[in-house]
Amino acid sequence: MLRPADGSTLCEWKGRARYWDVEAGGRFSVRAAWSYPEPLPGYRELRDHLAFHPGRVERCTVAGEVVRPQEGGSYGGWITEEITGPFKGPPRAAGW
């Protein structure tokens, strides 16, 4: 279901992110998940975990509520009735 994707990015706080393509149910999504194989100090608990971009998979939920992706698609922010964004960068931007 998961395949390593090309490329990586660097988060100034968490370290280098590795990306994953997701294939399930006959559907394929490019760079739909990411991980931090060697997170920086203060973020070690992220090791061996994956994060999913809610706009690149069929459905993500929090306590039964379907999550909406942050506008623009540049970041994987999970928007709910109680969690608002944007979390980093304006819509359609890959930076602050």
C-alpha positions as a LaTeX table, in Angstrom:
\begin{tabular}{lrrr}
\hline
Residue & $x$ (\AA) & $y$ (\AA) & $z$ (\AA) \\
\hline
Met1 & 0.00 & 0.00 & 0.00 \\
Leu2 & 2.92 & 2.36 & 0.62 \\
Arg3 & 5.80 & 2.97 & $-1.78$ \\
Pro4 & 8.73 & 5.30 & $-1.18$ \\
Ala5 & 8.28 & 8.45 & $-3.31$ \\
Asp6 & 10.98 & 10.52 & $-4.94$ \\
Gly7 & 12.42 & 13.51 & $-3.15$ \\
Ser8 & 12.38 & 14.89 & 0.35 \\
Thr9 & 11.93 & 18.20 & 2.13 \\
Leu10 & 13.53 & 19.76 & 5.17 \\
Cys11 & 11.49 & 21.06 & 8.09 \\
Glu12 & 13.47 & 23.49 & 10.19 \\
Trp13 & 12.00 & 21.96 & 13.38 \\
Lys14 & 11.41 & 18.27 & 12.64 \\
Gly15 & 14.17 & 17.42 & 10.15 \\
Arg16 & 14.14 & 15.75 & 6.73 \\
Ala17 & 10.79 & 14.35 & 5.60 \\
Arg18 & 10.53 & 11.27 & 3.41 \\
Tyr19 & 7.44 & 10.92 & 1.21 \\
Trp20 & 5.26 & 7.94 & 0.40 \\
Asp21 & 2.92 & 7.17 & $-2.48$ \\
Val22 & $-0.25$ & 5.34 & $-1.46$ \\
Glu23 & $-2.03$ & 2.67 & $-3.50$ \\
Ala24 & $-5.26$ & 1.09 & $-2.26$ \\
Gly25 & $-8.47$ & $-0.16$ & $-3.80$ \\
Gly26 & $-7.14$ & 0.38 & $-7.31$ \\
Arg27 & $-6.38$ & 4.05 & $-6.61$ \\
Phe28 & $-2.95$ & 5.68 & $-6.52$ \\
Ser29 & $-2.01$ & 8.94 & $-4.75$ \\
Val30 & 1.39 & 10.58 & $-5.15$ \\
Arg31 & 3.16 & 11.75 & $-1.98$ \\
Ala32 & 0.03 & 11.23 & 0.11 \\
Ala33 & 2.01 & 10.46 & 3.26 \\
Trp34 & 5.27 & 11.48 & 4.85 \\
Ser35 & 7.51 & 10.47 & 7.71 \\
Tyr36 & 10.59 & 11.65 & 9.57 \\
Pro37 & 13.03 & 8.70 & 9.67 \\
Glu38 & 15.56 & 10.66 & 11.76 \\
Pro39 & 13.63 & 13.48 & 13.48 \\
Leu40 & 15.52 & 16.26 & 15.21 \\
Pro41 & 15.68 & 16.45 & 19.03 \\
Gly42 & 12.33 & 17.40 & 20.49 \\
Tyr43 & 10.49 & 15.43 & 17.78 \\
Arg44 & 11.90 & 11.93 & 18.30 \\
Glu45 & 8.39 & 10.58 & 18.94 \\
Leu46 & 7.63 & 11.07 & 15.23 \\
Arg47 & 10.04 & 8.28 & 14.27 \\
Asp48 & 8.22 & 5.19 & 12.89 \\
His49 & 4.98 & 7.18 & 12.32 \\
Leu50 & 3.30 & 8.39 & 9.14 \\
Ala51 & 1.29 & 11.53 & 8.49 \\
Phe52 & $-1.34$ & 11.61 & 5.73 \\
His53 & $-2.37$ & 14.57 & 3.62 \\
Pro54 & $-6.18$ & 14.68 & 3.91 \\
Gly55 & $-6.52$ & 16.11 & 0.39 \\
Arg56 & $-4.66$ & 13.17 & $-1.16$ \\
Val57 & $-6.53$ & 10.25 & 0.36 \\
Glu58 & $-10.18$ & 9.28 & 0.22 \\
Arg59 & $-11.05$ & 10.14 & 3.81 \\
Cys60 & $-9.49$ & 11.12 & 7.14 \\
Thr61 & $-11.45$ & 11.54 & 10.37 \\
Val62 & $-10.95$ & 12.90 & 13.87 \\
Ala63 & $-13.42$ & 11.61 & 16.48 \\
Gly64 & $-15.81$ & 10.68 & 13.65 \\
Glu65 & $-15.66$ & 14.08 & 11.93 \\
Val66 & $-14.42$ & 14.06 & 8.34 \\
Val67 & $-11.33$ & 16.27 & 8.06 \\
Arg68 & $-11.00$ & 18.99 & 5.43 \\
Pro69 & $-7.53$ & 19.71 & 4.02 \\
Gln70 & $-5.97$ & 23.12 & 4.47 \\
Glu71 & $-6.81$ & 25.29 & 1.47 \\
Gly72 & $-4.26$ & 25.33 & $-1.33$ \\
Gly73 & $-2.79$ & 21.86 & $-1.00$ \\
Ser74 & 0.72 & 22.97 & $-0.04$ \\
Tyr75 & 0.54 & 21.66 & 3.50 \\
Gly76 & $-1.27$ & 18.76 & 5.12 \\
Gly77 & $-3.21$ & 20.73 & 7.74 \\
Trp78 & $-6.28$ & 18.91 & 9.08 \\
Ile79 & $-9.22$ & 21.33 & 9.40 \\
Thr80 & $-12.23$ & 20.45 & 11.60 \\
Glu81 & $-14.89$ & 22.43 & 13.43 \\
Glu82 & $-12.48$ & 22.78 & 16.37 \\
Ile83 & $-9.15$ & 22.88 & 14.51 \\
Thr84 & $-8.63$ & 25.80 & 12.13 \\
Gly85 & $-5.77$ & 26.89 & 9.91 \\
Pro86 & $-3.83$ & 27.73 & 7.96 \\
Phe87 & $-0.98$ & 26.21 & 9.90 \\
Lys88 & 1.93 & 27.31 & 7.73 \\
Gly89 & 2.05 & 29.42 & 4.62 \\
Pro90 & $-0.76$ & 31.03 & 2.65 \\
Pro91 & $-2.93$ & 28.99 & 0.28 \\
Arg92 & $-1.10$ & 27.79 & $-2.85$ \\
Ala93 & 2.31 & 28.56 & $-1.38$ \\
Ala94 & 5.09 & 26.27 & $-0.27$ \\
Gly95 & 6.57 & 28.67 & 2.23 \\
Trp96 & 5.73 & 31.02 & 5.06 \\
\hline
\end{tabular}
